[in-house]
Amino acid sequence: MTAVNEKVFISPGRYVQGEGVTARAGPYVLTLGKTALLIADDVVWKIAGEQLSASLEGEGVSFERAVFEGEASNREIDRLVELGRKQQTDVVIGFGGGKAIDTAKGVAEKLAAACAILPTTASTDAPTSALSVIYSDDGEFESYRFYSKNPDLVLVDTGIICKAPPRFLASGIADALATWVEARAAIRANANNMAGGKATLLGATIGEKCEDILFEHAMLAYQANEAQIVTPSFEAVVEANTLLSGLGFESGGLAAAHAIHNGFTALHGEIHNLTHGEKVAYGTVAQLILDQTLQAELEEYLDLYIALGLPVTLKALKLDEASEEDLYRVAEAALKEGESSHNLAYELTPKQIVHAIKAVDAHARAFMAKVGLSE
């Protein structure tokens, strides 16, 4: 049990990043176990399943592929746990996007098995963390589920990731840009991080460095992704999106940006078609406004978000026709007991969050008019 003022930093056992590492996954996985449950959806399997299969088989790792059904829900985790028990799995491999990864971590924890994560996009910071975001079968945020340890292995193939739609990289950049905004707010409030303790100097430094790298390299990485090539800037942003953001949010802390994202999941309609990072982007600007961020800094975020095609207006967020009641539902969900919105140095009311959501739209429109952009 963590004492009141103990500092805590946690991380995965091994992180490996580079072009073509999926084809060399076998030796890494073999150190964790010889019987694997491999969780991946059909799209991911068509992209790189053959490479991964050949590498595992070449090292004598037997595996059963379980088709991921699309939602990181308690029902999906329980379904896959039963498959793992029948197979006597000793290592669970999560191969795919954020929800497949979060599901794999939940399955590994319940099976007391090792956990290997192979993300096929750099769209979230889920791969390295010791928690999952759990949704209902309909995609509504339910809770964070915390685990006894981080993944044993995170294997990031930039050769695969560079072929994913650039929208996913932009989403990961948005998720990662929330890292320092939220961590510094949690640290100011002396709030606990996601590991249950206070931030270490390392945890804070990683979060701050993550932001520096993204502002410096994000557009170059995005352009490389559009060209489906791996460049030094692309490698840097993939690492920032995955490793630095993952360590930074978990050992630094979350605050209002992710809480507002979670609030958005309470709504039905087209907003559900937006990615995690796209909704986090809007929540990040909302938190910057609540934190009384100076206009010049606020506009740095808006400028990059707009360049990456991220939503910073209610129309882009698919909420231009949302009612006042809808926005209050978002705010109330964001302020639920246990939500990270309480990791701020000030108390929030639903009205303040609703006004912040509207203010993002107003400031973004004003900024776009100032620089000659149309929505």
mmCIF file of C-alpha atoms in Angstrom:
data_model
loop_
_atom_site.group_PDB
_atom_site.id
_atom_site.type_symbol
_atom_site.label_atom_id
_atom_site.label_comp_id
_atom_site.label_asym_id
_atom_site.label_seq_id
_atom_site.Cartn_x
_atom_site.Cartn_y
_atom_site.Cartn_z
ATOM 1 C CA MET A 1 0.000 0.000 0.000
ATOM 2 C CA THR A 2 1.482 3.344 -1.062
ATOM 3 C CA ALA A 3 2.031 5.850 1.744
ATOM 4 C CA VAL A 4 0.729 9.406 1.422
ATOM 5 C CA ASN A 5 3.913 11.023 0.085
ATOM 6 C CA GLU A 6 5.654 8.111 -1.622
ATOM 7 C CA LYS A 7 6.803 8.696 -5.177
ATOM 8 C CA VAL A 8 6.116 5.926 -7.687
ATOM 9 C CA PHE A 9 7.423 5.289 -11.199
ATOM 10 C CA ILE A 10 6.433 2.211 -13.222
ATOM 11 C CA SER A 11 7.267 0.987 -16.717
ATOM 12 C CA PRO A 12 7.148 -2.049 -19.027
ATOM 13 C CA GLY A 13 9.839 -4.710 -18.726
ATOM 14 C CA ARG A 14 11.275 -4.179 -22.216
ATOM 15 C CA TYR A 15 10.514 -1.706 -25.012
ATOM 16 C CA VAL A 16 11.735 -2.440 -28.543
ATOM 17 C CA GLN A 17 11.107 -0.078 -31.485
ATOM 18 C CA GLY A 18 12.269 -0.217 -35.083
ATOM 19 C CA GLU A 19 11.387 -0.979 -38.662
ATOM 20 C CA GLY A 20 10.676 -4.678 -39.205
ATOM 21 C CA VAL A 21 10.763 -5.828 -35.564
ATOM 22 C CA THR A 22 7.540 -7.864 -35.995
ATOM 23 C CA ALA A 23 9.509 -10.346 -38.084
ATOM 24 C CA ARG A 24 11.933 -10.656 -35.147
ATOM 25 C CA ALA A 25 9.285 -10.969 -32.418
ATOM 26 C CA GLY A 26 9.790 -14.694 -31.803
ATOM 27 C CA PRO A 27 12.978 -14.541 -29.694
ATOM 28 C CA TYR A 28 11.532 -11.770 -27.521
ATOM 29 C CA VAL A 29 8.253 -13.612 -26.937
ATOM 30 C CA LEU A 30 10.055 -16.902 -26.242
ATOM 31 C CA THR A 31 11.666 -15.360 -23.148
ATOM 32 C CA LEU A 32 8.130 -14.914 -21.748
ATOM 33 C CA GLY A 33 6.527 -18.252 -22.620
ATOM 34 C CA LYS A 34 5.996 -21.012 -25.159
ATOM 35 C CA THR A 35 2.191 -21.094 -25.362
ATOM 36 C CA ALA A 36 0.576 -17.890 -26.549
ATOM 37 C CA LEU A 37 -2.937 -16.534 -26.926
ATOM 38 C CA LEU A 38 -2.641 -14.044 -29.768
ATOM 39 C CA ILE A 39 -5.421 -11.424 -29.803
ATOM 40 C CA ALA A 40 -5.891 -9.585 -33.108
ATOM 41 C CA ASP A 41 -8.742 -8.532 -35.366
ATOM 42 C CA ASP A 42 -9.036 -9.610 -39.013
ATOM 43 C CA VAL A 43 -7.763 -6.302 -40.436
ATOM 44 C CA VAL A 44 -4.538 -6.423 -38.418
ATOM 45 C CA TRP A 45 -4.046 -10.089 -39.195
ATOM 46 C CA LYS A 46 -4.186 -9.448 -42.934
ATOM 47 C CA ILE A 47 -1.595 -6.683 -42.596
ATOM 48 C CA ALA A 48 1.088 -8.501 -40.626
ATOM 49 C CA GLY A 49 -0.219 -11.809 -39.281
ATOM 50 C CA GLU A 50 2.006 -13.847 -41.581
ATOM 51 C CA GLN A 51 5.165 -12.063 -40.408
ATOM 52 C CA LEU A 52 4.331 -12.564 -36.766
ATOM 53 C CA SER A 53 3.250 -16.190 -37.234
ATOM 54 C CA ALA A 54 6.478 -17.106 -39.030
ATOM 55 C CA SER A 55 8.621 -15.508 -36.330
ATOM 56 C CA LEU A 56 6.779 -17.246 -33.483
ATOM 57 C CA GLU A 57 6.799 -20.613 -35.228
ATOM 58 C CA GLY A 58 10.505 -20.224 -36.000
ATOM 59 C CA GLU A 59 11.211 -20.040 -32.264
ATOM 60 C CA GLY A 60 8.895 -22.907 -31.329
ATOM 61 C CA VAL A 61 6.235 -20.689 -29.733
ATOM 62 C CA SER A 62 2.836 -22.329 -30.200
ATOM 63 C CA PHE A 63 -0.111 -19.969 -30.386
ATOM 64 C CA GLU A 64 -3.829 -19.780 -30.898
ATOM 65 C CA ARG A 65 -5.163 -16.691 -32.605
ATOM 66 C CA ALA A 66 -8.276 -15.243 -30.960
ATOM 67 C CA VAL A 67 -10.272 -12.775 -33.050
ATOM 68 C CA PHE A 68 -10.772 -9.489 -31.210
ATOM 69 C CA GLU A 69 -14.393 -8.399 -31.531
ATOM 70 C CA GLY A 70 -13.815 -4.655 -31.333
ATOM 71 C CA GLU A 71 -14.590 -3.408 -27.806
ATOM 72 C CA ALA A 72 -12.444 -3.406 -24.661
ATOM 73 C CA SER A 73 -15.311 -4.571 -22.477
ATOM 74 C CA ASN A 74 -15.602 -6.876 -19.479
ATOM 75 C CA ARG A 75 -17.544 -9.346 -21.619
ATOM 76 C CA GLU A 76 -14.814 -9.488 -24.270
ATOM 77 C CA ILE A 77 -12.067 -9.933 -21.666
ATOM 78 C CA ASP A 78 -13.972 -12.767 -19.966
ATOM 79 C CA ARG A 79 -14.618 -14.492 -23.314
ATOM 80 C CA LEU A 80 -10.919 -14.474 -24.169
ATOM 81 C CA VAL A 81 -9.870 -15.551 -20.674
ATOM 82 C CA GLU A 82 -11.862 -18.758 -21.174
ATOM 83 C CA LEU A 83 -9.997 -19.453 -24.421
ATOM 84 C CA GLY A 84 -6.702 -18.847 -22.654
ATOM 85 C CA ARG A 85 -7.559 -21.211 -19.801
ATOM 86 C CA LYS A 86 -8.434 -24.025 -22.196
ATOM 87 C CA GLN A 87 -5.110 -23.532 -23.961
ATOM 88 C CA GLN A 88 -3.096 -23.197 -20.712
ATOM 89 C CA THR A 89 -1.686 -19.923 -22.000
ATOM 90 C CA ASP A 90 1.516 -18.618 -20.445
ATOM 91 C CA VAL A 91 1.850 -15.473 -22.579
ATOM 92 C CA VAL A 92 -0.865 -13.221 -24.020
ATOM 93 C CA ILE A 93 -0.009 -11.211 -27.140
ATOM 94 C CA GLY A 94 -2.039 -8.100 -27.954
ATOM 95 C CA PHE A 95 -1.577 -7.263 -31.648
ATOM 96 C CA GLY A 96 -3.415 -4.218 -32.974
ATOM 97 C CA GLY A 97 -4.876 -0.897 -31.835
ATOM 98 C CA GLY A 98 -5.581 0.560 -28.408
ATOM 99 C CA LYS A 99 -8.707 -1.422 -27.565
ATOM 100 C CA ALA A 100 -7.195 -4.760 -28.593
ATOM 101 C CA ILE A 101 -4.160 -3.897 -26.494
ATOM 102 C CA ASP A 102 -6.227 -2.940 -23.444
ATOM 103 C CA THR A 103 -8.174 -6.183 -23.808
ATOM 104 C CA ALA A 104 -4.990 -8.248 -23.988
ATOM 105 C CA LYS A 105 -3.681 -6.662 -20.786
ATOM 106 C CA GLY A 106 -6.923 -7.547 -19.008
ATOM 107 C CA VAL A 107 -6.772 -11.143 -20.245
ATOM 108 C CA ALA A 108 -3.123 -11.534 -19.213
ATOM 109 C CA GLU A 109 -3.854 -10.246 -15.712
ATOM 110 C CA LYS A 110 -6.732 -12.688 -15.185
ATOM 111 C CA LEU A 111 -4.671 -15.604 -16.491
ATOM 112 C CA ALA A 112 -1.597 -14.571 -14.461
ATOM 113 C CA ALA A 113 0.258 -14.830 -17.773
ATOM 114 C CA ALA A 114 3.045 -12.749 -19.260
ATOM 115 C CA CYS A 115 1.945 -9.934 -21.546
ATOM 116 C CA ALA A 116 3.440 -8.887 -24.886
ATOM 117 C CA ILE A 117 2.041 -5.861 -26.717
ATOM 118 C CA LEU A 118 2.559 -5.249 -30.443
ATOM 119 C CA PRO A 119 0.774 -2.057 -31.501
ATOM 120 C CA THR A 120 0.060 -1.577 -35.202
ATOM 121 C CA THR A 121 -0.645 2.153 -34.891
ATOM 122 C CA ALA A 122 0.828 4.950 -32.779
ATOM 123 C CA SER A 123 -2.634 6.246 -31.971
ATOM 124 C CA THR A 124 -2.652 5.962 -28.163
ATOM 125 C CA ASP A 125 -0.283 5.538 -25.227
ATOM 126 C CA ALA A 126 -2.003 2.289 -24.153
ATOM 127 C CA PRO A 127 0.850 -0.120 -25.041
ATOM 128 C CA THR A 128 3.157 0.559 -22.088
ATOM 129 C CA SER A 129 0.706 1.097 -19.227
ATOM 130 C CA ALA A 130 -0.473 -1.134 -16.390
ATOM 131 C CA LEU A 131 -4.118 -0.246 -16.908
ATOM 132 C CA SER A 132 -6.960 -0.631 -19.381
ATOM 133 C CA VAL A 133 -9.754 1.720 -20.282
ATOM 134 C CA ILE A 134 -12.903 -0.388 -20.018
ATOM 135 C CA TYR A 135 -15.977 0.406 -22.097
ATOM 136 C CA SER A 136 -19.465 -1.021 -22.246
ATOM 137 C CA ASP A 137 -20.298 -3.240 -25.227
ATOM 138 C CA ASP A 138 -21.839 -0.089 -26.755
ATOM 139 C CA GLY A 139 -18.613 1.938 -26.425
ATOM 140 C CA GLU A 140 -19.427 4.055 -23.367
ATOM 141 C CA PHE A 141 -16.596 4.636 -20.888
ATOM 142 C CA GLU A 142 -17.060 2.588 -17.710
ATOM 143 C CA SER A 143 -13.837 2.598 -15.712
ATOM 144 C CA TYR A 144 -10.076 2.320 -15.560
ATOM 145 C CA ARG A 145 -8.878 -1.153 -14.632
ATOM 146 C CA PHE A 146 -5.473 -1.243 -12.926
ATOM 147 C CA TYR A 147 -3.085 -4.200 -13.059
ATOM 148 C CA SER A 148 -0.337 -5.580 -10.860
ATOM 149 C CA LYS A 149 2.346 -4.858 -13.453
ATOM 150 C CA ASN A 150 3.030 -3.245 -16.814
ATOM 151 C CA PRO A 151 3.387 -5.348 -19.973
ATOM 152 C CA ASP A 152 6.512 -7.492 -20.001
ATOM 153 C CA LEU A 153 7.268 -6.600 -23.621
ATOM 154 C CA VAL A 154 6.256 -3.765 -25.945
ATOM 155 C CA LEU A 155 7.350 -4.306 -29.558
ATOM 156 C CA VAL A 156 6.763 -1.347 -31.892
ATOM 157 C CA ASP A 157 7.249 -1.920 -35.624
ATOM 158 C CA THR A 158 7.577 1.469 -37.317
ATOM 159 C CA GLY A 159 7.539 -0.254 -40.709
ATOM 160 C CA ILE A 160 3.937 -1.323 -40.055
ATOM 161 C CA ILE A 161 2.913 1.879 -38.284
ATOM 162 C CA CYS A 162 4.055 4.109 -41.162
ATOM 163 C CA LYS A 163 1.528 2.355 -43.420
ATOM 164 C CA ALA A 164 -1.408 3.069 -41.101
ATOM 165 C CA PRO A 165 -3.675 6.018 -41.976
ATOM 166 C CA PRO A 166 -2.068 9.335 -40.853
ATOM 167 C CA ARG A 167 -5.249 10.074 -38.911
ATOM 168 C CA PHE A 168 -4.102 7.486 -36.356
ATOM 169 C CA LEU A 169 -0.717 9.134 -35.895
ATOM 170 C CA ALA A 170 -2.431 12.518 -35.462
ATOM 171 C CA SER A 171 -4.701 10.953 -32.854
ATOM 172 C CA GLY A 172 -1.685 9.595 -31.006
ATOM 173 C CA ILE A 173 -0.047 13.020 -31.090
ATOM 174 C CA ALA A 174 -3.206 14.514 -29.568
ATOM 175 C CA ASP A 175 -3.273 11.857 -26.847
ATOM 176 C CA ALA A 176 0.415 12.455 -26.156
ATOM 177 C CA LEU A 177 0.080 16.259 -26.096
ATOM 178 C CA ALA A 178 -2.341 15.848 -23.204
ATOM 179 C CA THR A 179 0.432 14.149 -21.192
ATOM 180 C CA TRP A 180 2.316 17.185 -19.888
ATOM 181 C CA VAL A 181 -0.787 19.403 -19.721
ATOM 182 C CA GLU A 182 -2.400 16.894 -17.357
ATOM 183 C CA ALA A 183 0.716 15.766 -15.499
ATOM 184 C CA ARG A 184 1.833 19.279 -14.588
ATOM 185 C CA ALA A 185 -1.683 20.054 -13.343
ATOM 186 C CA ALA A 186 -1.759 16.897 -11.220
ATOM 187 C CA ILE A 187 1.705 17.669 -9.843
ATOM 188 C CA ARG A 188 0.625 21.229 -8.935
ATOM 189 C CA ALA A 189 -2.311 19.748 -7.037
ATOM 190 C CA ASN A 190 -0.067 17.164 -5.316
ATOM 191 C CA ALA A 191 -2.454 14.525 -6.686
ATOM 192 C CA ASN A 192 -1.571 10.873 -7.083
ATOM 193 C CA ASN A 193 -0.464 9.538 -10.438
ATOM 194 C CA MET A 194 -2.003 6.451 -12.081
ATOM 195 C CA ALA A 195 0.443 4.241 -10.174
ATOM 196 C CA GLY A 196 -0.991 5.399 -6.847
ATOM 197 C CA GLY A 197 1.826 7.680 -5.710
ATOM 198 C CA LYS A 198 3.307 11.088 -6.351
ATOM 199 C CA ALA A 199 5.236 11.860 -9.538
ATOM 200 C CA THR A 200 8.978 11.280 -9.533
ATOM 201 C CA LEU A 201 11.316 13.794 -11.147
ATOM 202 C CA LEU A 202 11.763 11.277 -13.956
ATOM 203 C CA GLY A 203 8.024 10.937 -14.508
ATOM 204 C CA ALA A 204 7.617 14.701 -14.785
ATOM 205 C CA THR A 205 10.673 15.083 -17.026
ATOM 206 C CA ILE A 206 9.418 12.428 -19.432
ATOM 207 C CA GLY A 207 6.055 14.182 -19.761
ATOM 208 C CA GLU A 208 7.708 17.529 -20.465
ATOM 209 C CA LYS A 209 10.132 16.002 -22.995
ATOM 210 C CA CYS A 210 7.211 14.306 -24.741
ATOM 211 C CA GLU A 211 5.621 17.688 -25.424
ATOM 212 C CA ASP A 212 8.918 19.172 -26.672
ATOM 213 C CA ILE A 213 9.430 16.372 -29.186
ATOM 214 C CA LEU A 214 5.889 16.601 -30.498
ATOM 215 C CA PHE A 215 5.957 20.339 -31.132
ATOM 216 C CA GLU A 216 9.320 19.920 -32.881
ATOM 217 C CA HIS A 217 8.635 16.818 -34.983
ATOM 218 C CA ALA A 218 4.864 16.278 -35.296
ATOM 219 C CA MET A 219 4.355 17.764 -38.759
ATOM 220 C CA LEU A 220 7.476 16.145 -40.219
ATOM 221 C CA ALA A 221 6.336 12.786 -38.838
ATOM 222 C CA TYR A 222 2.822 13.276 -40.185
ATOM 223 C CA GLN A 223 4.207 14.044 -43.652
ATOM 224 C CA ALA A 224 6.404 10.927 -43.494
ATOM 225 C CA ASN A 225 3.349 8.897 -42.546
ATOM 226 C CA GLU A 226 1.468 10.306 -45.551
ATOM 227 C CA ALA A 227 4.364 9.116 -47.735
ATOM 228 C CA GLN A 228 4.457 5.758 -45.843
ATOM 229 C CA ILE A 229 8.141 6.123 -45.039
ATOM 230 C CA VAL A 230 10.150 5.868 -41.829
ATOM 231 C CA THR A 231 12.272 8.935 -41.008
ATOM 232 C CA PRO A 232 14.062 10.073 -37.829
ATOM 233 C CA SER A 233 11.180 12.444 -37.071
ATOM 234 C CA PHE A 234 8.665 9.644 -37.576
ATOM 235 C CA GLU A 235 10.619 7.388 -35.194
ATOM 236 C CA ALA A 236 10.782 10.217 -32.645
ATOM 237 C CA VAL A 237 7.034 10.852 -32.731
ATOM 238 C CA VAL A 238 6.146 7.160 -32.565
ATOM 239 C CA GLU A 239 8.331 6.899 -29.454
ATOM 240 C CA ALA A 240 6.768 10.052 -27.976
ATOM 241 C CA ASN A 241 3.225 8.824 -28.689
ATOM 242 C CA THR A 242 3.877 5.366 -27.289
ATOM 243 C CA LEU A 243 6.686 5.290 -24.738
ATOM 244 C CA LEU A 244 7.087 8.861 -23.478
ATOM 245 C CA SER A 245 3.365 9.538 -23.307
ATOM 246 C CA GLY A 246 2.707 6.139 -21.739
ATOM 247 C CA LEU A 247 5.288 6.613 -19.004
ATOM 248 C CA GLY A 248 4.445 10.290 -18.621
ATOM 249 C CA PHE A 249 0.706 9.927 -18.101
ATOM 250 C CA GLU A 250 0.991 6.899 -15.849
ATOM 251 C CA SER A 251 3.773 8.170 -13.610
ATOM 252 C CA GLY A 252 2.784 11.853 -13.937
ATOM 253 C CA GLY A 253 -0.989 11.778 -13.643
ATOM 254 C CA LEU A 254 -4.173 12.513 -15.573
ATOM 255 C CA ALA A 255 -6.496 15.486 -15.077
ATOM 256 C CA ALA A 256 -9.374 17.154 -16.933
ATOM 257 C CA ALA A 257 -8.507 16.400 -20.579
ATOM 258 C CA HIS A 258 -9.107 12.656 -20.294
ATOM 259 C CA ALA A 259 -12.052 13.132 -17.952
ATOM 260 C CA ILE A 260 -13.756 15.305 -20.568
ATOM 261 C CA HIS A 261 -12.969 12.658 -23.188
ATOM 262 C CA ASN A 262 -14.659 10.101 -20.969
ATOM 263 C CA GLY A 263 -17.620 12.442 -20.652
ATOM 264 C CA PHE A 264 -17.943 12.585 -24.445
ATOM 265 C CA THR A 265 -18.416 8.803 -24.559
ATOM 266 C CA ALA A 266 -21.695 9.237 -22.651
ATOM 267 C CA LEU A 267 -23.207 10.763 -25.796
ATOM 268 C CA HIS A 268 -24.589 8.819 -28.725
ATOM 269 C CA GLY A 269 -24.346 9.760 -32.372
ATOM 270 C CA GLU A 270 -21.515 10.646 -34.731
ATOM 271 C CA ILE A 271 -19.049 11.569 -31.993
ATOM 272 C CA HIS A 272 -18.547 7.822 -31.487
ATOM 273 C CA ASN A 273 -16.884 7.718 -34.908
ATOM 274 C CA LEU A 274 -14.074 9.938 -33.639
ATOM 275 C CA THR A 275 -10.911 8.354 -32.258
ATOM 276 C CA HIS A 276 -9.790 8.462 -28.636
ATOM 277 C CA GLY A 277 -7.111 11.032 -29.448
ATOM 278 C CA GLU A 278 -9.468 13.273 -31.401
ATOM 279 C CA LYS A 279 -11.746 13.582 -28.393
ATOM 280 C CA VAL A 280 -8.759 14.016 -26.069
ATOM 281 C CA ALA A 281 -7.529 16.904 -28.258
ATOM 282 C CA TYR A 282 -10.717 18.827 -27.572
ATOM 283 C CA GLY A 283 -10.521 17.964 -23.878
ATOM 284 C CA THR A 284 -6.920 19.187 -23.737
ATOM 285 C CA VAL A 285 -7.821 22.614 -25.082
ATOM 286 C CA ALA A 286 -10.707 22.733 -22.611
ATOM 287 C CA GLN A 287 -8.305 22.022 -19.754
ATOM 288 C CA LEU A 288 -5.862 24.663 -21.000
ATOM 289 C CA ILE A 289 -8.726 27.171 -20.833
ATOM 290 C CA LEU A 290 -9.707 26.043 -17.327
ATOM 291 C CA ASP A 291 -6.032 26.349 -16.286
ATOM 292 C CA GLN A 292 -6.063 30.009 -17.437
ATOM 293 C CA THR A 293 -3.374 29.332 -20.031
ATOM 294 C CA LEU A 294 -2.066 32.443 -21.760
ATOM 295 C CA GLN A 295 -3.384 33.089 -25.265
ATOM 296 C CA ALA A 296 -0.004 32.620 -26.983
ATOM 297 C CA GLU A 297 0.445 29.112 -25.533
ATOM 298 C CA LEU A 298 -3.166 28.174 -26.186
ATOM 299 C CA GLU A 299 -2.769 29.176 -29.817
ATOM 300 C CA GLU A 300 0.342 26.990 -30.196
ATOM 301 C CA TYR A 301 -1.822 23.975 -29.430
ATOM 302 C CA LEU A 302 -4.650 25.157 -31.679
ATOM 303 C CA ASP A 303 -2.235 25.782 -34.540
ATOM 304 C CA LEU A 304 -0.780 22.256 -34.386
ATOM 305 C CA TYR A 305 -4.149 20.563 -33.848
ATOM 306 C CA ILE A 306 -5.639 22.349 -36.853
ATOM 307 C CA ALA A 307 -2.620 21.470 -39.023
ATOM 308 C CA LEU A 308 -3.103 17.810 -38.078
ATOM 309 C CA GLY A 309 -6.824 17.884 -38.827
ATOM 310 C CA LEU A 310 -7.850 17.394 -35.208
ATOM 311 C CA PRO A 311 -11.252 18.678 -34.016
ATOM 312 C CA VAL A 312 -11.162 22.007 -32.189
ATOM 313 C CA THR A 313 -14.688 23.220 -32.995
ATOM 314 C CA LEU A 314 -18.024 21.781 -31.956
ATOM 315 C CA LYS A 315 -18.826 21.139 -35.604
ATOM 316 C CA ALA A 316 -15.649 19.110 -36.104
ATOM 317 C CA LEU A 317 -16.426 17.275 -32.879
ATOM 318 C CA LYS A 318 -19.882 16.382 -34.310
ATOM 319 C CA LEU A 319 -21.536 18.313 -31.478
ATOM 320 C CA ASP A 320 -22.631 21.493 -33.248
ATOM 321 C CA GLU A 321 -26.242 20.415 -32.786
ATOM 322 C CA ALA A 322 -25.782 19.133 -29.243
ATOM 323 C CA SER A 323 -28.274 20.459 -26.724
ATOM 324 C CA GLU A 324 -27.391 22.162 -23.460
ATOM 325 C CA GLU A 325 -28.604 18.999 -21.754
ATOM 326 C CA ASP A 326 -26.135 16.930 -23.810
ATOM 327 C CA LEU A 327 -23.216 19.126 -22.773
ATOM 328 C CA TYR A 328 -24.232 18.880 -19.123
ATOM 329 C CA ARG A 329 -24.289 15.083 -19.485
ATOM 330 C CA VAL A 330 -20.675 15.279 -20.679
ATOM 331 C CA ALA A 331 -19.733 17.536 -17.766
ATOM 332 C CA GLU A 332 -21.445 15.412 -15.139
ATOM 333 C CA ALA A 333 -19.794 12.246 -16.479
ATOM 334 C CA ALA A 334 -16.419 14.025 -16.413
ATOM 335 C CA LEU A 335 -16.943 14.880 -12.739
ATOM 336 C CA LYS A 336 -17.980 11.439 -11.516
ATOM 337 C CA GLU A 337 -16.375 10.213 -8.307
ATOM 338 C CA GLY A 338 -12.948 8.770 -9.064
ATOM 339 C CA GLU A 339 -12.548 10.688 -12.324
ATOM 340 C CA SER A 340 -9.200 12.323 -13.065
ATOM 341 C CA SER A 341 -10.873 15.761 -13.226
ATOM 342 C CA HIS A 342 -10.473 15.810 -9.439
ATOM 343 C CA ASN A 343 -6.652 15.854 -9.841
ATOM 344 C CA LEU A 344 -6.653 19.636 -10.224
ATOM 345 C CA ALA A 345 -5.665 22.328 -7.738
ATOM 346 C CA TYR A 346 -9.179 23.765 -8.019
ATOM 347 C CA GLU A 347 -12.715 22.377 -7.844
ATOM 348 C CA LEU A 348 -14.803 22.210 -10.999
ATOM 349 C CA THR A 349 -18.548 22.451 -11.480
ATOM 350 C CA PRO A 350 -20.541 21.058 -14.410
ATOM 351 C CA LYS A 351 -21.239 24.607 -15.558
ATOM 352 C CA GLN A 352 -17.534 25.430 -15.744
ATOM 353 C CA ILE A 353 -16.871 22.379 -17.909
ATOM 354 C CA VAL A 354 -19.779 23.204 -20.223
ATOM 355 C CA HIS A 355 -18.465 26.754 -20.571
ATOM 356 C CA ALA A 356 -14.946 25.432 -21.266
ATOM 357 C CA ILE A 357 -16.289 23.149 -24.012
ATOM 358 C CA LYS A 358 -18.027 26.131 -25.598
ATOM 359 C CA ALA A 359 -14.937 28.299 -25.122
ATOM 360 C CA VAL A 360 -12.785 25.870 -27.117
ATOM 361 C CA ASP A 361 -15.114 26.395 -30.064
ATOM 362 C CA ALA A 362 -15.122 30.196 -29.652
ATOM 363 C CA HIS A 363 -11.336 30.519 -29.310
ATOM 364 C CA ALA A 364 -10.659 28.094 -32.161
ATOM 365 C CA ARG A 365 -12.973 29.987 -34.505
ATOM 366 C CA ALA A 366 -11.356 33.301 -33.553
ATOM 367 C CA PHE A 367 -7.870 31.868 -34.097
ATOM 368 C CA MET A 368 -8.823 30.405 -37.479
ATOM 369 C CA ALA A 369 -10.245 33.768 -38.572
ATOM 370 C CA LYS A 370 -7.046 35.493 -37.415
ATOM 371 C CA VAL A 371 -4.801 33.226 -39.515
ATOM 372 C CA GLY A 372 -7.156 33.165 -42.501
ATOM 373 C CA LEU A 373 -8.479 29.616 -42.188
ATOM 374 C CA SER A 374 -12.046 28.519 -42.742
ATOM 375 C CA GLU A 375 -13.666 25.715 -40.780
#
